Coordinates of C-alpha atoms and ligand atoms in Angstrom, one line a residue:
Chain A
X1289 CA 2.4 21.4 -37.0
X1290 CA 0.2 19.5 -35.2
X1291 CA -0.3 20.1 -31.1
X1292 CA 0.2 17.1 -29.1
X1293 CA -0.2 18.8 -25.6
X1294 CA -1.7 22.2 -24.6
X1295 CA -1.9 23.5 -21.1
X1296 CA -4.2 26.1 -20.0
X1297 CA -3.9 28.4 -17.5
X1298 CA -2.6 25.4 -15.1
X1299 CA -2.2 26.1 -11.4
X1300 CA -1.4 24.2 -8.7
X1301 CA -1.8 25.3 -4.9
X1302 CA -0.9 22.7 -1.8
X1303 CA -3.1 24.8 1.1
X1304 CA -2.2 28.1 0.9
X1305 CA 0.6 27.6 -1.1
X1306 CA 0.3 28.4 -4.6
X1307 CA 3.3 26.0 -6.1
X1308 CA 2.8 26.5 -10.1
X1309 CA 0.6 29.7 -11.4
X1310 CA -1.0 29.9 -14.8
X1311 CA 1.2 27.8 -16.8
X1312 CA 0.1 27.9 -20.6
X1313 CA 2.0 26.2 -23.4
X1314 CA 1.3 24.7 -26.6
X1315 CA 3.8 21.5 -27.6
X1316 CA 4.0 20.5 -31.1
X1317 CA 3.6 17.1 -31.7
X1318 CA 8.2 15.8 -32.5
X1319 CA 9.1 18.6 -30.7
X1320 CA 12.2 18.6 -28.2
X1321 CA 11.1 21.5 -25.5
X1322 CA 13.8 22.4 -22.2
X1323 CA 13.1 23.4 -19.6
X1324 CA 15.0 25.2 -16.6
X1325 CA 14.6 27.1 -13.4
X1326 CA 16.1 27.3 -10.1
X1327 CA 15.4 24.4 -7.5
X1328 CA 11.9 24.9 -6.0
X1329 CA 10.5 26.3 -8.7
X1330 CA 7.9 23.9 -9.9
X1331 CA 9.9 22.2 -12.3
X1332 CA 9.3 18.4 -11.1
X1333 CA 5.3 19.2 -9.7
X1334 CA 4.6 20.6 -13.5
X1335 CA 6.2 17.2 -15.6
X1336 CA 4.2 14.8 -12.4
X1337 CA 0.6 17.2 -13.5
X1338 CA 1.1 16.7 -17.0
X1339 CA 1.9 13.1 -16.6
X1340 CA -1.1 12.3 -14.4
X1341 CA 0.8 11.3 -11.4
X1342 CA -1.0 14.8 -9.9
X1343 CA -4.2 16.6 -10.8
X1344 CA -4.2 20.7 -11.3
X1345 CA -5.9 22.9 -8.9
X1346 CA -6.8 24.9 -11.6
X1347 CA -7.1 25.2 -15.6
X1348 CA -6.7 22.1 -17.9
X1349 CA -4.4 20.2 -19.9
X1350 CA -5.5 18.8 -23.6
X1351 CA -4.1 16.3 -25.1
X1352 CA -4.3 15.4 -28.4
X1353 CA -7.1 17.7 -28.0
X1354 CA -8.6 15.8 -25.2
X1355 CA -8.9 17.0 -21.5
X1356 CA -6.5 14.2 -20.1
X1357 CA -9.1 14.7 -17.2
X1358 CA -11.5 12.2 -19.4
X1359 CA -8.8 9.7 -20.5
X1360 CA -7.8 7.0 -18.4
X1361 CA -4.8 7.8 -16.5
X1362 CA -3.3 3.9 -17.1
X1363 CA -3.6 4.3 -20.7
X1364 CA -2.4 8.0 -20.9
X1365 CA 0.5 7.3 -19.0
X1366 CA 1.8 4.6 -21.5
X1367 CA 1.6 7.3 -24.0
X1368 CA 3.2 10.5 -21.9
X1369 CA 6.1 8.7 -19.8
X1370 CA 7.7 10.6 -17.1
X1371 CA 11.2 9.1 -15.9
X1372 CA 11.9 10.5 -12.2
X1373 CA 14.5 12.5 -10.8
X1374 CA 16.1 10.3 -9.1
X1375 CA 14.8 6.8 -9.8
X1376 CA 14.5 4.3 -7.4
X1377 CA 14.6 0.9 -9.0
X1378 CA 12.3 -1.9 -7.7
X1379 CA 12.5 -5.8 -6.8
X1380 CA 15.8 -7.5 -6.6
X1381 CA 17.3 -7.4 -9.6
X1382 CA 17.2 -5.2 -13.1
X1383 CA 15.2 -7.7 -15.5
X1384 CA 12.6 -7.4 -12.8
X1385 CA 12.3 -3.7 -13.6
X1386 CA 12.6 -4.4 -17.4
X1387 CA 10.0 -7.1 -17.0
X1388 CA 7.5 -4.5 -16.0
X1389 CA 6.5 -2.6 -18.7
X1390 CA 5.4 -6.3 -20.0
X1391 CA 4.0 -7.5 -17.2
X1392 CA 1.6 -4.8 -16.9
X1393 CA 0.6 -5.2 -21.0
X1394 CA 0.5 -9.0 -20.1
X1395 CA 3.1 -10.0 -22.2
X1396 CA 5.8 -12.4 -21.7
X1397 CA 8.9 -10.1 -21.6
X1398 CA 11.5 -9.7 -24.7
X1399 CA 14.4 -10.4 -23.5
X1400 CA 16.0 -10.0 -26.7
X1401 CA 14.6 -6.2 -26.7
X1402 CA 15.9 -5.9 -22.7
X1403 CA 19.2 -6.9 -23.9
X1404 CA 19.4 -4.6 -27.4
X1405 CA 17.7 -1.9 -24.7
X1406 CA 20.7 -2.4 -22.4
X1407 CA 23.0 -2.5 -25.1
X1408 CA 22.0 0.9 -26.4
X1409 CA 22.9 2.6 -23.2
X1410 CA 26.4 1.1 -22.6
X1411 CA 25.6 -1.8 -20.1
X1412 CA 26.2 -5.5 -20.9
X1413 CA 23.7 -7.8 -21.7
X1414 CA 24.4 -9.8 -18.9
X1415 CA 23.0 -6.8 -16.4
X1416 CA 19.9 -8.4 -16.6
X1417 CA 20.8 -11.0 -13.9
X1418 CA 22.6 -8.4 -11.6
X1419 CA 21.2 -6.9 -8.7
X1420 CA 19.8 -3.3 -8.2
X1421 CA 22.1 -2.8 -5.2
X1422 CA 24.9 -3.5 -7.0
X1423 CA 24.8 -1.1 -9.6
X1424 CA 26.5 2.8 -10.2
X1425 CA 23.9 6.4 -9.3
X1426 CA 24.4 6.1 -13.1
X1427 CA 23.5 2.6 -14.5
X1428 CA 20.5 3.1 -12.0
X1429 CA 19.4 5.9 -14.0
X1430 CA 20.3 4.1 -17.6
X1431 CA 18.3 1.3 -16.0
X1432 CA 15.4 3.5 -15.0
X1433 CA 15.4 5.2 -18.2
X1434 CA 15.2 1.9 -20.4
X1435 CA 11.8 1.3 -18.6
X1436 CA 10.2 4.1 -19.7
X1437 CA 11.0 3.1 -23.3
X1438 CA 10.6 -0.5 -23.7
X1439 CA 7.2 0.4 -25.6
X1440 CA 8.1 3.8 -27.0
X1441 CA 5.4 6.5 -25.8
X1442 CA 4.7 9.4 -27.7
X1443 CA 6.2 11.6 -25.0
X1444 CA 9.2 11.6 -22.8
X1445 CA 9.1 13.7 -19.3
X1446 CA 12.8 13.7 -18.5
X1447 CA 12.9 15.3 -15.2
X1448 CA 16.8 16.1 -14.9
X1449 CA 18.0 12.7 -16.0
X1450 CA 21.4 13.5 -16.7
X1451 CA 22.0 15.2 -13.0
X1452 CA 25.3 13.7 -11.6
X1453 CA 26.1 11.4 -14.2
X1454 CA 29.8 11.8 -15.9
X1455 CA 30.6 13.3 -19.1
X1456 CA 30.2 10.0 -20.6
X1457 CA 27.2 8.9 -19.3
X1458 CA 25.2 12.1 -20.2
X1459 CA 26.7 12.1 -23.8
X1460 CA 25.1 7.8 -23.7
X1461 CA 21.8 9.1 -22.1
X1462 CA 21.3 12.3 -24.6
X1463 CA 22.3 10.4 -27.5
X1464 CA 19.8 7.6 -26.8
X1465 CA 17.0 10.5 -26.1
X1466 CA 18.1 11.9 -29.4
X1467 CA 17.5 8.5 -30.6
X1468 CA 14.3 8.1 -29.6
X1469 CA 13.2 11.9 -30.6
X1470 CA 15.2 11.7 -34.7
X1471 CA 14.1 8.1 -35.3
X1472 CA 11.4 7.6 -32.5
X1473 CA 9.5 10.8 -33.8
X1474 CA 8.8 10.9 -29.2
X1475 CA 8.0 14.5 -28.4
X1476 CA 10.4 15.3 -25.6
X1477 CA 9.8 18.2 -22.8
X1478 CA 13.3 17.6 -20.7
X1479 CA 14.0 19.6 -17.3
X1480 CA 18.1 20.1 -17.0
X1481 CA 20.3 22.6 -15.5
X1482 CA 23.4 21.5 -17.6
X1483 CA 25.1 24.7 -19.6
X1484 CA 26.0 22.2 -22.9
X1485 CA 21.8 20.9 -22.8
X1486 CA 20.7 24.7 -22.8
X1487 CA 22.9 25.6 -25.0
X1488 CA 21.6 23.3 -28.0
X1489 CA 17.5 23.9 -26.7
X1490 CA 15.8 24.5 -29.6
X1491 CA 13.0 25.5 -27.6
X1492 CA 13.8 27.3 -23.8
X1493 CA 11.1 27.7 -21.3
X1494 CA 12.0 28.6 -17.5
X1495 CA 10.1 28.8 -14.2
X1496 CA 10.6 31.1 -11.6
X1497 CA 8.3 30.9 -8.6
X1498 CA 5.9 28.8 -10.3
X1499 CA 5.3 30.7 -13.2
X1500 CA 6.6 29.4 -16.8
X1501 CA 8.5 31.9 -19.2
X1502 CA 9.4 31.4 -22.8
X1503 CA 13.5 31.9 -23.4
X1504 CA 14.2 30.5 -26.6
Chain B
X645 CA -16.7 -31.9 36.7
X646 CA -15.3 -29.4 39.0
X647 CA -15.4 -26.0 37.5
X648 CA -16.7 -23.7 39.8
X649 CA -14.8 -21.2 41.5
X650 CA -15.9 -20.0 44.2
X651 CA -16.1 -16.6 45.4
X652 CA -14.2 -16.7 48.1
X653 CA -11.3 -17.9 46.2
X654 CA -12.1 -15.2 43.3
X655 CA -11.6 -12.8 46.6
X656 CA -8.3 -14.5 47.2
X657 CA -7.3 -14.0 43.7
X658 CA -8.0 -10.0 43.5
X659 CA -4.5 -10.2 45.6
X660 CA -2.6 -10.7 42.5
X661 CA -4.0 -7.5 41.4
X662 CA -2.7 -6.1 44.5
X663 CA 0.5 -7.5 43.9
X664 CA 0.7 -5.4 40.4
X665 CA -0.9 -2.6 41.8
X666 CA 2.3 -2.8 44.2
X667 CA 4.8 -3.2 41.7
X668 CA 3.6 0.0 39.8
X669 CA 3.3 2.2 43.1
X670 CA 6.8 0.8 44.0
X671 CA 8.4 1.8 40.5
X672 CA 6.6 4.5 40.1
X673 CA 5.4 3.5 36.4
X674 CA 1.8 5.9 37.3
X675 CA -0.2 2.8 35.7
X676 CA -2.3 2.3 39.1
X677 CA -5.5 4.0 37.7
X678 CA -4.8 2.0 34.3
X679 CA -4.9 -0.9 36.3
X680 CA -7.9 -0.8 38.9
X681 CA -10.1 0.5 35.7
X682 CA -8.9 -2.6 33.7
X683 CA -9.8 -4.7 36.2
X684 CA -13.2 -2.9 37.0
X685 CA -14.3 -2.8 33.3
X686 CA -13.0 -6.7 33.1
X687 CA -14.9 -8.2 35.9
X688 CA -18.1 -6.2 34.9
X689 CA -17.8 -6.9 31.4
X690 CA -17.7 -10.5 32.0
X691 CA -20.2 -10.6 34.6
X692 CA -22.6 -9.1 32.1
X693 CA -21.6 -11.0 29.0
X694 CA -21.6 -14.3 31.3
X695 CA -25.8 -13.5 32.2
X696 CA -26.3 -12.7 28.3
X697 CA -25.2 -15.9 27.3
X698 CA -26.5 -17.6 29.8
X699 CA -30.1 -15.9 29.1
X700 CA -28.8 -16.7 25.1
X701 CA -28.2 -20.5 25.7
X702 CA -31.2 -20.8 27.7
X703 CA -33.7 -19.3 25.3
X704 CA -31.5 -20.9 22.1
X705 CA -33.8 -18.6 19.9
X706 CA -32.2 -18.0 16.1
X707 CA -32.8 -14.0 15.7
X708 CA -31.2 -14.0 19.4
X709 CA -27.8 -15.5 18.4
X710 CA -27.7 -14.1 15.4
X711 CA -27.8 -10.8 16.8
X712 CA -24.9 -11.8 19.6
X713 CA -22.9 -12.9 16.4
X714 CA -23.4 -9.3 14.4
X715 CA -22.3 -7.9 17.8
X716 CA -19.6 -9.4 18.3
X717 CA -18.4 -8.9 14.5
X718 CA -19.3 -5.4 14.7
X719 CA -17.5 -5.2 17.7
X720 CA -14.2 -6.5 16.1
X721 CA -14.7 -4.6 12.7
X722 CA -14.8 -1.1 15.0
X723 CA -11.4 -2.7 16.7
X724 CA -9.4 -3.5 13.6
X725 CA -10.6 -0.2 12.3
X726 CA -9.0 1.9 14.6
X727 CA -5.6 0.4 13.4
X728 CA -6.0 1.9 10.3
X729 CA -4.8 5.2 10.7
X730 CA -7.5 7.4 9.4
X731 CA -8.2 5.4 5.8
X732 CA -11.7 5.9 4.8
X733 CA -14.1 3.0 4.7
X734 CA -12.0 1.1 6.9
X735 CA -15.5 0.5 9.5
X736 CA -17.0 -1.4 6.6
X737 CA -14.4 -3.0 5.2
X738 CA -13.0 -4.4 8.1
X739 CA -17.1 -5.6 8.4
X740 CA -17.1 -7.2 5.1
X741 CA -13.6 -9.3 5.5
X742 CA -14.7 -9.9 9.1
X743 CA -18.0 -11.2 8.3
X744 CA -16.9 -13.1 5.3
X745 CA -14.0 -14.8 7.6
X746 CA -16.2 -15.8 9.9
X747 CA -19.3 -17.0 8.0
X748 CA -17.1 -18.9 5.6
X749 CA -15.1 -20.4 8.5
X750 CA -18.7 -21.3 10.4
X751 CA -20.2 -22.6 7.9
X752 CA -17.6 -25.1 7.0
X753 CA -17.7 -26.2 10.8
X754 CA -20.8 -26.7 10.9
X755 CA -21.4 -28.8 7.6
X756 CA -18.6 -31.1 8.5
X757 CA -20.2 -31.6 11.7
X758 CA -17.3 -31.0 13.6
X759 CA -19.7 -28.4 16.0
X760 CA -23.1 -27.9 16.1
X761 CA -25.5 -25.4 15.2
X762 CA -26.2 -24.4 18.9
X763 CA -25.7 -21.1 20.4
X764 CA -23.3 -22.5 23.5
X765 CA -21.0 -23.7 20.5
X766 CA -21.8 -21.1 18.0
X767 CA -21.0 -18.0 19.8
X768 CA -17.8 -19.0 21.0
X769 CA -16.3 -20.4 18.3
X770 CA -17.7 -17.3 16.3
X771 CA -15.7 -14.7 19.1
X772 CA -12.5 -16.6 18.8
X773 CA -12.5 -16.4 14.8
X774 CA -13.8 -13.4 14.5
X775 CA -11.4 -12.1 17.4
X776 CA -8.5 -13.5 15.2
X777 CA -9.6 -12.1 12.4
X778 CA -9.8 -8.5 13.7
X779 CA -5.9 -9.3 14.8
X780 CA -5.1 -10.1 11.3
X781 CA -6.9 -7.0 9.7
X782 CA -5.3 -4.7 12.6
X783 CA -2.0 -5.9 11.6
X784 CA -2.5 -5.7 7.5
X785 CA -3.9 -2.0 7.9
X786 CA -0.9 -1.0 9.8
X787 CA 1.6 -2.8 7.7
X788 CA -0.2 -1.2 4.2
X789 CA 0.1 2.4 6.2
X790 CA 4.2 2.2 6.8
X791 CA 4.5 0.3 3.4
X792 CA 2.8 2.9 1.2
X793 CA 5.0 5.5 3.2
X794 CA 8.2 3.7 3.0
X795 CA 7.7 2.8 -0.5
X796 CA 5.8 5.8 -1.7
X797 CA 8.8 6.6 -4.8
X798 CA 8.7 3.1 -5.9
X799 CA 5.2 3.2 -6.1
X800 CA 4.9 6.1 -7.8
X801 CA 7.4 4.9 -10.7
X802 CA 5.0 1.8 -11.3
X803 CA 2.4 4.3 -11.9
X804 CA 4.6 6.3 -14.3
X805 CA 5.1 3.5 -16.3
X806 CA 1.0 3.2 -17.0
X807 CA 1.2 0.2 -13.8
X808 CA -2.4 -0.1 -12.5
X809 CA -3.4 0.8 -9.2
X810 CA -3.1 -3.0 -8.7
X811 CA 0.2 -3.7 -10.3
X812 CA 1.8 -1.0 -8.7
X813 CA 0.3 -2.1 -4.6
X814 CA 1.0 -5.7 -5.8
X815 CA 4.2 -6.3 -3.9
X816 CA 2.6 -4.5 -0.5
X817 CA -0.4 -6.2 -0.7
X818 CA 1.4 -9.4 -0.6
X819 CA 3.8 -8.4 2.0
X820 CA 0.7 -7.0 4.0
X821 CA -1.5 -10.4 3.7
X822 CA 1.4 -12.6 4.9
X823 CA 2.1 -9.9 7.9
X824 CA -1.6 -10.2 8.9
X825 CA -1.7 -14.1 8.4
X826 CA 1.8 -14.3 10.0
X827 CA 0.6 -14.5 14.1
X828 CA -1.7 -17.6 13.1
X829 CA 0.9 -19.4 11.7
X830 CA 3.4 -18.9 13.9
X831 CA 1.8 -19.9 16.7
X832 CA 0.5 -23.0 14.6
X833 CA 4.5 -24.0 14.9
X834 CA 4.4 -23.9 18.5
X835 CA 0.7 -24.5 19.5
X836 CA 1.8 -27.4 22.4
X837 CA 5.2 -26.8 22.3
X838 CA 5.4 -23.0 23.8
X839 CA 1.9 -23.0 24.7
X840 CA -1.3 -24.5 25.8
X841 CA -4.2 -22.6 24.3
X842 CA -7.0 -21.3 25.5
X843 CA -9.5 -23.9 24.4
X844 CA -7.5 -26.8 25.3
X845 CA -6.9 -25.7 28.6
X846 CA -9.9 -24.9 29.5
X847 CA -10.8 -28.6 28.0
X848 CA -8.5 -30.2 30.2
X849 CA -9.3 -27.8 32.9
X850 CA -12.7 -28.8 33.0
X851 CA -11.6 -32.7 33.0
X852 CA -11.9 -34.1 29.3
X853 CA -9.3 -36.3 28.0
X854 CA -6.6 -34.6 26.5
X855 CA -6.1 -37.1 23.9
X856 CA -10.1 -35.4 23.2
X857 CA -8.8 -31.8 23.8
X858 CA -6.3 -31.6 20.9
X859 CA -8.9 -32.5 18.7
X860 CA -10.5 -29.5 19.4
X861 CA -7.3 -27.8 18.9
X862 CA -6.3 -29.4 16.1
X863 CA -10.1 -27.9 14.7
X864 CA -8.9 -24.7 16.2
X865 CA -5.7 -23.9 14.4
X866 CA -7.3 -25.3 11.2
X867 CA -10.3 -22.5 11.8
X868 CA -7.9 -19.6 12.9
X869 CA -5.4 -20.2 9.6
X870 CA -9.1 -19.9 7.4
X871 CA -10.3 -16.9 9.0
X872 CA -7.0 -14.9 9.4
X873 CA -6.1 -15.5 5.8
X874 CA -9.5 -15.0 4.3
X875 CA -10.0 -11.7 6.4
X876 CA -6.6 -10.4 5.5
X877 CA -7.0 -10.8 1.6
X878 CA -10.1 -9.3 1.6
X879 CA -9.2 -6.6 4.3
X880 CA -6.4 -5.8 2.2
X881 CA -7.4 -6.2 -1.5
X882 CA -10.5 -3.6 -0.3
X883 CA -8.1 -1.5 1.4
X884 CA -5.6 -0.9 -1.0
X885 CA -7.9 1.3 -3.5
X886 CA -7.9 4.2 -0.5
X887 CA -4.7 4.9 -0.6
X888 CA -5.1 6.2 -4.2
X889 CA -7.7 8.8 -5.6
X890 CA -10.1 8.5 -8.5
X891 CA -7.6 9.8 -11.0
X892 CA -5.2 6.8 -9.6
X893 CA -2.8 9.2 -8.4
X894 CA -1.5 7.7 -4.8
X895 CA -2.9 9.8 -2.2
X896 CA -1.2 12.2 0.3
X897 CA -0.4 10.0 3.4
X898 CA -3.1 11.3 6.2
X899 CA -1.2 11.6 9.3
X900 CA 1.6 12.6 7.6
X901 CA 2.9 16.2 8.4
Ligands
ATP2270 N1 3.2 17.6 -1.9 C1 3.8 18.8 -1.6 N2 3.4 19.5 -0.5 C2 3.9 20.7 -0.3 N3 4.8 21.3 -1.0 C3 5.2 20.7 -2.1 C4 4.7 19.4 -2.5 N4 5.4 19.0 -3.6 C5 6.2 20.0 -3.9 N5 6.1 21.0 -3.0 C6 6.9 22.3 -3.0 O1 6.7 22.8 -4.3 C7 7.9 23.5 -4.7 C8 8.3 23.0 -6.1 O2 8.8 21.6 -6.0 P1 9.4 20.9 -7.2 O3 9.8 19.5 -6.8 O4 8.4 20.9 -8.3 O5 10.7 21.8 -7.5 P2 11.8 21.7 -8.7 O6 11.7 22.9 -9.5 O7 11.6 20.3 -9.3 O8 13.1 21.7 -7.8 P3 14.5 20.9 -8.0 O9 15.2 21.6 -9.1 O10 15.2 21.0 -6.7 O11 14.1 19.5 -8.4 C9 8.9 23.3 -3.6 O12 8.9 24.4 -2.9 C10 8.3 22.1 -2.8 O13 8.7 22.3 -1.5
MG2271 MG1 12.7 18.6 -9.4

């Protein structure tokens, strides 16, 4: 199997406080990684390192092969996608935060694939036109989640994505990750503290005070 | 024309010092030594700058004004800095958008003939633009600080989404420029109405025609919407790269605890 990312030895201190320590781990390139940990632990500082939103104070990350230190953080960042805990959405209404991923390519958006997009996650096509300040904690994070996949990237940071949303929402939100991951071939690395999403992990890592541990 | 006041009226008017210096004694606002070294630093600032120009005007020599002019810019650049709150390169950037305000705003003036290339009309005109400018960049640096703190998530999620530094400060910027510009055109909608401005009252003041005087004015709001809006573009489109690092991560606020 083919690595797609590879952290070495990655630390990261904020003054004298030493937030992650020595993270290593190899991800195969299709694979579908969890990862848990009690709240405080690093968990959201290690997805923002590896997806260039925050450098390491120590070691290096590779990916494919190449310290993401020499790639340009723009293009990278198409590629490895992190969707926030807690997103906030921007402008007024929702097409303006579907519009982005294409205005930023300097394309003219597809609303057909906004629509489809919308569709896939349970909302009605006609969403597009509704305000952000109008919608559900959980349409915001369907909303927020459709960004990050209007081109698809070769890998999805999930940083607990499916935190407060109902039964039905999470089984929408996994099934579209699952989507993306089966038929997508998107490597996934997905933090979550829900029982039924560690149960089916097919690979477990947790951190405890900033230090990464392999479970499954 | 009758323009001089004389001292002993000046005399006279240092009694409506007193009369402030009375009211914060009487209300106990502790603003008496604020006062007397305002008005101390005021009357001998003027005194000098009145001799300078008058030595300036006199000798009407080109490296002479020139040198007033980079003063006074400097002078405003090291003011609109200090609004910014600690961002790095804000002395020379406030320079650059200053200078670049002004010149572009001169030169037009000059070429259209609507003031001459003289140092009595020069330096004056070149204080109140550059003066306006310095406003404009004070307000856009302070309005880019509490923007790119209030709206630090949503910036960040531009970012995640492989935004450029640009696309991602877009929506601050713009909301900064028209902040900065906003003062200038305001008082474009009332200039006559709520107030007399400075140069037209001191026109009429000093006995021309008012029917002259807006002229002047109307070539005075014209100037200060050019200068504000050309200094807060450039203020803020040179400004906006130090709130993010060279990996275009957004930076740790400074100032923030
Ligand atoms: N910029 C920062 N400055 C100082 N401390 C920080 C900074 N960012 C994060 N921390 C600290 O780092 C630790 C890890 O934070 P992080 O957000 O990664 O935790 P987490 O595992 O995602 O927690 P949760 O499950 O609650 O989301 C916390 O103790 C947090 O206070
Ligand atoms: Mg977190």
């Amino acid at each position: 199997m083919e690595t797609i990312l590879q952290l070495k030895n990655v630390g990261y201190r904020v003054q004298e406080n030493q937030i992650l320590n020595g993270i290593s781990l190899v991800v195969n390139s299709q694979e579908y990684l969890t990862i848990t940990g009690p709240s405080g632990s690093g968990k959201s500082t290690l997805l923002r390192i590896i997806a260039s939103l925050l450098t390491a104070s120590e070691g290096e990350i590779l990916f494919q092969g190449k310290n993401i230190a020499n790639l340009d953080p723009i293009q990278y960042r198409r590629q490895v996608s992190y969707c926030f805990q807690q997103p906030m959405l921007f402008g007024k209404t929702v097409a303006d935060n579907l519009d982005f991923p294409f205005q930023i390519r300097q394309t003219t958006p597809d609303i057909a694939k906004q629509k489809a997009a919308l569709k896939v996650v349970g909302l009605p096509e006609t969403y597009l036109t509704k305000r952000i300040t109008e919608l559900s904690g959980g349409e915001k994070q369907r909303v927020a989640m459709i960004r990050n996949i209007m081109y698809v990237p070769d890998v999805l940071l999930l940083d607990e994505v499916t935190v407060g949303l109902d039964e039905e929402n999470k089984r929408i939100v996994n099934e579209l990750i699952e989507h993306f991951h089966k038929d997508h071939h998107v490597t996934i690395l997905s933090i979550t503290h829900d029982a039924a999403e560690l149960n089916q992990a097919s690979r477990l890592l947790t951190i405890t005070k900033g230090r990464l541990e392999e479970a499954k | 024309m009758n323009l001089d006041v004389n001292n002993w009226s000046l005399t006279l008017a240092f009694l409506l010092v007193m009369i402030a210096l009375w009211i914060g004694y009487r209300e106990k606002l502790g603003i008496d030594r604020e006062i007397i070294i305002g008005v101390i630093r005021a009357v001998i600032q003027l005194f000098v700058v009145g001799y300078l120009l008058k030595y300036i005007f006199r000798v009407n020599n080109v490296i002479l004004t020139l040198t007033m002019l980079l003063i006074i810019i400097f002078n405003a650049s090291w003011n609109a800095q200090k609004r910014s709150n600690g961002m790095s390169n804000a002395l020379t950037i406030s320079f650059i958008a200053i200078l670049t305000s002004t010149g572009i705003t001169l030169g037009v003036l000059i070429l259209s003939g609507a003031i001459k290339l003289i140092p009595s009309q020069v330096i004056p005109i070149s204080g109140m633009i550059a003066s306006n400018s310095m406003v404009a960049i004070g307000l856009c640096y302070r309005s880019m600080n509490t923007q790119f703190r209030d709206q630090r998530q949503s910036v960040l999620e531009r970012l995640a989404l492989g935004g450029t530094i640009r696309d991602a400060s877009i929506g601050i910027l713009r909301e900064s420029i028209k902040t900065g510009m906003s003062p200038t055109i305001d008082s474009a909608k009332t200039v006559g109405i709520v107030s007399l401005p400075g140069m037209m009252s001191g026109l009429i003041f000093a006995g021309v025609d008012p029917v002259h005087a807006i002229k002047y004015q109307i070539m005075v709001t014209f100037m200060l919407l050019s200068a504000t809006s050309v200094g807060s573009v450039m203020a803020c489109y040179l400004a906006y790269r130090s709130f993010y690092n060279e990996r275009k991560q957004l930076k740790d606020l400074a100032g923030d605890d």
